[in-house]
Amino acid sequence: MADTGDGVGAPDAIRGTVRGSAPVPLSVLDLVTVGAGSTAHASLRTSVDIARLAEARGYHRHWIAEHHSMPGVASSSPAVILAHLAAHTSRIRLGSGGVMLPNHAPLAIAEQFGTLEALAPGRIDLGLGRAPGTDGRTAMALRGGGRLDEGAEDFPRQLAELTRFLDDDFPDGHPYARVHAVPGPVQGSPARPPVWLLGSSGFSASLAGQLGLPFAYAHHFSAAGTLPALDLYRQSFRPSAVLAEPYALIGVSALAADTAEAAHAQVLTGALAMLRLRSGRPGLVPTPRDAAAYSFSALEREFVDSWLATIVYGTPDEVREGLDGLVKRTGADELMLTTTGHSGAARVRSYGLVADAYGMRAEGVEPA
């Protein structure tokens, strides 16, 4: 596999700055959720509001997740959304959390993120995952009716190819030696986005460690595997031109509200939306009224209770306590908060309340 390139993704482009009394840098993971009665347009406007607030309050980065064929999310095209967010912000790091590499040609990703880097120099992260971000039938449609036989198992080769395109360093004699990702190094671009590996299992954790790359673990939907994956990443880590030591970020589902009851009402909407998705009935995120009125079966209640147990929610002080405890248990170097609820306003307010709880404020940035 190609290495990560000398000096690419310098440590200060990866490691965040702690703001206020937060235990580690805090960031945003945005699924661009769509609530019942709302629209994708409104949800994308909410993403801009969140990005501007996050920048003003000292969050380190704002990532967009790739999902497909899910009525409750509008994040099928991370690169497009990131370009829009770049036009409405000036300092916060922006990136993919992540782009699902098996769904795309490596050259296409290299050109998309080379374009983003040209639009917002020094602010772009390229987070990569190996899951499809959807169901098998949709994945087949994304891949033109084929390539499902490659999928996740072909990820290391695809990653190596993508890295070569980003660095424009295919060796002489390679079929792609004269193929250039543009914008890119062939046009004098001095840098390219740092590459992150994302995952919810040991595969990406081990690969990220072996390559000396930063690693982001999806604690928000696979909490039971968090500690084993982080241990494997740290044990597998080999210093690289990118990092001298491991850097582990974990995605955390968190929502703060003025009262514990209001927080519960919002997270219950997300739990019901996930229940419907997992049972083959995907839809928009239901309203708090509909979620409260829903008659859960015993098995459904068990699922929802288990789902809610992985979410840090409540008043700002309760959320702060929960996040502090999570950092102590995992040793995470950064927390990336994803806030899922029916109301866009509630999501924006949650990020503000968490920042209030830690006294966070970015230096030299006016409040949004």
PDB file of N, CA, C and O in Angstrom, residues 127-155:
ATOM      1  N   GLY A 127     -12.671  11.728   5.759  1.00  0.00           N
ATOM      2  CA  GLY A 127     -12.943  10.533   6.536  1.00  0.00           C
ATOM      3  C   GLY A 127     -13.536   9.463   5.642  1.00  0.00           C
ATOM      4  O   GLY A 127     -14.473   9.730   4.883  1.00  0.00           O
ATOM      5  N   LEU A 128     -13.008   8.251   5.732  1.00  0.00           N
ATOM      6  CA  LEU A 128     -13.411   7.165   4.839  1.00  0.00           C
ATOM      7  C   LEU A 128     -13.953   5.980   5.625  1.00  0.00           C
ATOM      8  O   LEU A 128     -13.368   5.567   6.630  1.00  0.00           O
ATOM      9  N   GLY A 129     -15.050   5.425   5.146  1.00  0.00           N
ATOM     10  CA  GLY A 129     -15.613   4.211   5.717  1.00  0.00           C
ATOM     11  C   GLY A 129     -15.692   3.127   4.668  1.00  0.00           C
ATOM     12  O   GLY A 129     -15.591   3.392   3.467  1.00  0.00           O
ATOM     13  N   ARG A 130     -15.885   1.888   5.116  1.00  0.00           N
ATOM     14  CA  ARG A 130     -15.947   0.784   4.161  1.00  0.00           C
ATOM     15  C   ARG A 130     -17.318   0.137   4.087  1.00  0.00           C
ATOM     16  O   ARG A 130     -17.541  -0.757   3.269  1.00  0.00           O
ATOM     17  N   ALA A 131     -18.278   0.581   4.915  1.00  0.00           N
ATOM     18  CA  ALA A 131     -19.650   0.088   4.808  1.00  0.00           C
ATOM     19  C   ALA A 131     -20.361   0.857   3.699  1.00  0.00           C
ATOM     20  O   ALA A 131     -19.929   1.935   3.301  1.00  0.00           O
ATOM     21  N   PRO A 132     -21.477   0.350   3.182  1.00  0.00           N
ATOM     22  CA  PRO A 132     -22.165   1.061   2.101  1.00  0.00           C
ATOM     23  C   PRO A 132     -22.952   2.279   2.555  1.00  0.00           C
ATOM     24  O   PRO A 132     -23.293   3.133   1.750  1.00  0.00           O
ATOM     25  N   GLY A 133     -23.274   2.372   3.855  1.00  0.00           N
ATOM     26  CA  GLY A 133     -24.091   3.474   4.321  1.00  0.00           C
ATOM     27  C   GLY A 133     -25.546   3.327   3.934  1.00  0.00           C
ATOM     28  O   GLY A 133     -26.300   4.308   3.910  1.00  0.00           O
ATOM     29  N   THR A 134     -25.952   2.099   3.666  1.00  0.00           N
ATOM     30  CA  THR A 134     -27.316   1.844   3.239  1.00  0.00           C
ATOM     31  C   THR A 134     -27.545   0.342   3.175  1.00  0.00           C
ATOM     32  O   THR A 134     -26.708  -0.447   3.630  1.00  0.00           O
ATOM     33  N   ASP A 135     -28.665  -0.072   2.590  1.00  0.00           N
ATOM     34  CA  ASP A 135     -28.965  -1.495   2.434  1.00  0.00           C
ATOM     35  C   ASP A 135     -28.300  -2.044   1.171  1.00  0.00           C
ATOM     36  O   ASP A 135     -27.810  -1.288   0.320  1.00  0.00           O
ATOM     37  N   GLY A 136     -28.306  -3.367   1.032  1.00  0.00           N
ATOM     38  CA  GLY A 136     -27.622  -4.006  -0.082  1.00  0.00           C
ATOM     39  C   GLY A 136     -28.169  -3.634  -1.444  1.00  0.00           C
ATOM     40  O   GLY A 136     -27.402  -3.436  -2.396  1.00  0.00           O
ATOM     41  N   ARG A 137     -29.490  -3.523  -1.560  1.00  0.00           N
ATOM     42  CA  ARG A 137     -30.075  -3.196  -2.860  1.00  0.00           C
ATOM     43  C   ARG A 137     -29.678  -1.785  -3.295  1.00  0.00           C
ATOM     44  O   ARG A 137     -29.345  -1.545  -4.463  1.00  0.00           O
ATOM     45  N   THR A 138     -29.700  -0.841  -2.344  1.00  0.00           N
ATOM     46  CA  THR A 138     -29.303   0.528  -2.672  1.00  0.00           C
ATOM     47  C   THR A 138     -27.819   0.581  -3.001  1.00  0.00           C
ATOM     48  O   THR A 138     -27.401   1.311  -3.913  1.00  0.00           O
ATOM     49  N   ALA A 139     -27.018  -0.186  -2.282  1.00  0.00           N
ATOM     50  CA  ALA A 139     -25.585  -0.233  -2.576  1.00  0.00           C
ATOM     51  C   ALA A 139     -25.344  -0.728  -3.995  1.00  0.00           C
ATOM     52  O   ALA A 139     -24.477  -0.206  -4.714  1.00  0.00           O
ATOM     53  N   MET A 140     -26.119  -1.709  -4.423  1.00  0.00           N
ATOM     54  CA  MET A 140     -25.982  -2.210  -5.792  1.00  0.00           C
ATOM     55  C   MET A 140     -26.320  -1.119  -6.801  1.00  0.00           C
ATOM     56  O   MET A 140     -25.638  -0.934  -7.815  1.00  0.00           O
ATOM     57  N   ALA A 141     -27.377  -0.351  -6.515  1.00  0.00           N
ATOM     58  CA  ALA A 141     -27.748   0.740  -7.407  1.00  0.00           C
ATOM     59  C   ALA A 141     -26.665   1.806  -7.460  1.00  0.00           C
ATOM     60  O   ALA A 141     -26.368   2.369  -8.528  1.00  0.00           O
ATOM     61  N   LEU A 142     -26.037   2.098  -6.316  1.00  0.00           N
ATOM     62  CA  LEU A 142     -24.966   3.085  -6.274  1.00  0.00           C
ATOM     63  C   LEU A 142     -23.770   2.651  -7.111  1.00  0.00           C
ATOM     64  O   LEU A 142     -23.071   3.483  -7.694  1.00  0.00           O
ATOM     65  N   ARG A 143     -23.564   1.365  -7.189  1.00  0.00           N
ATOM     66  CA  ARG A 143     -22.391   0.823  -7.883  1.00  0.00           C
ATOM     67  C   ARG A 143     -22.731   0.346  -9.292  1.00  0.00           C
ATOM     68  O   ARG A 143     -22.032  -0.493  -9.858  1.00  0.00           O
ATOM     69  N   GLY A 144     -23.811   0.890  -9.853  1.00  0.00           N
ATOM     70  CA  GLY A 144     -24.168   0.574 -11.226  1.00  0.00           C
ATOM     71  C   GLY A 144     -24.596  -0.856 -11.437  1.00  0.00           C
ATOM     72  O   GLY A 144     -24.403  -1.430 -12.509  1.00  0.00           O
ATOM     73  N   GLY A 145     -25.174  -1.459 -10.402  1.00  0.00           N
ATOM     74  CA  GLY A 145     -25.667  -2.829 -10.530  1.00  0.00           C
ATOM     75  C   GLY A 145     -24.615  -3.888 -10.278  1.00  0.00           C
ATOM     76  O   GLY A 145     -24.871  -5.071 -10.473  1.00  0.00           O
ATOM     77  N   GLY A 146     -23.442  -3.503  -9.852  1.00  0.00           N
ATOM     78  CA  GLY A 146     -22.390  -4.499  -9.612  1.00  0.00           C
ATOM     79  C   GLY A 146     -21.465  -4.084  -8.489  1.00  0.00           C
ATOM     80  O   GLY A 146     -21.781  -3.230  -7.679  1.00  0.00           O
ATOM     81  N   ARG A 147     -20.294  -4.734  -8.453  1.00  0.00           N
ATOM     82  CA  ARG A 147     -19.218  -4.450  -7.509  1.00  0.00           C
ATOM     83  C   ARG A 147     -19.532  -4.833  -6.065  1.00  0.00           C
ATOM     84  O   ARG A 147     -18.730  -4.586  -5.188  1.00  0.00           O
ATOM     85  N   LEU A 148     -20.678  -5.442  -5.809  1.00  0.00           N
ATOM     86  CA  LEU A 148     -20.947  -5.880  -4.443  1.00  0.00           C
ATOM     87  C   LEU A 148     -19.998  -6.987  -4.020  1.00  0.00           C
ATOM     88  O   LEU A 148     -19.779  -7.210  -2.835  1.00  0.00           O
ATOM     89  N   ASP A 149     -19.425  -7.699  -4.996  1.00  0.00           N
ATOM     90  CA  ASP A 149     -18.486  -8.761  -4.658  1.00  0.00           C
ATOM     91  C   ASP A 149     -17.165  -8.187  -4.152  1.00  0.00           C
ATOM     92  O   ASP A 149     -16.407  -8.870  -3.460  1.00  0.00           O
ATOM     93  N   GLU A 150     -16.893  -6.903  -4.482  1.00  0.00           N
ATOM     94  CA  GLU A 150     -15.679  -6.271  -3.974  1.00  0.00           C
ATOM     95  C   GLU A 150     -15.941  -5.729  -2.572  1.00  0.00           C
ATOM     96  O   GLU A 150     -15.471  -6.249  -1.590  1.00  0.00           O
ATOM     97  N   GLY A 151     -16.744  -4.686  -2.504  1.00  0.00           N
ATOM     98  CA  GLY A 151     -17.194  -4.155  -1.228  1.00  0.00           C
ATOM     99  C   GLY A 151     -16.071  -3.901  -0.246  1.00  0.00           C
ATOM    100  O   GLY A 151     -14.984  -3.441  -0.572  1.00  0.00           O
ATOM    101  N   ALA A 152     -16.365  -4.237   1.017  1.00  0.00           N
ATOM    102  CA  ALA A 152     -15.451  -3.926   2.108  1.00  0.00           C
ATOM    103  C   ALA A 152     -14.130  -4.677   1.993  1.00  0.00           C
ATOM    104  O   ALA A 152     -13.084  -4.182   2.407  1.00  0.00           O
ATOM    105  N   GLU A 153     -14.163  -5.889   1.411  1.00  0.00           N
ATOM    106  CA  GLU A 153     -12.947  -6.689   1.355  1.00  0.00           C
ATOM    107  C   GLU A 153     -11.884  -6.044   0.469  1.00  0.00           C
ATOM    108  O   GLU A 153     -10.694  -6.315   0.597  1.00  0.00           O
ATOM    109  N   ASP A 154     -12.316  -5.187  -0.462  1.00  0.00           N
ATOM    110  CA  ASP A 154     -11.377  -4.542  -1.380  1.00  0.00           C
ATOM    111  C   ASP A 154     -10.912  -3.184  -0.867  1.00  0.00           C
ATOM    112  O   ASP A 154     -10.203  -2.455  -1.558  1.00  0.00           O
ATOM    113  N   PHE A 155     -11.296  -2.859   0.347  1.00  0.00           N
ATOM    114  CA  PHE A 155     -11.036  -1.531   0.890  1.00  0.00           C
ATOM    115  C   PHE A 155      -9.557  -1.152   0.903  1.00  0.00           C
ATOM    116  O   PHE A 155      -9.208  -0.036   0.495  1.00  0.00           O
TER     117      PHE A 155
END
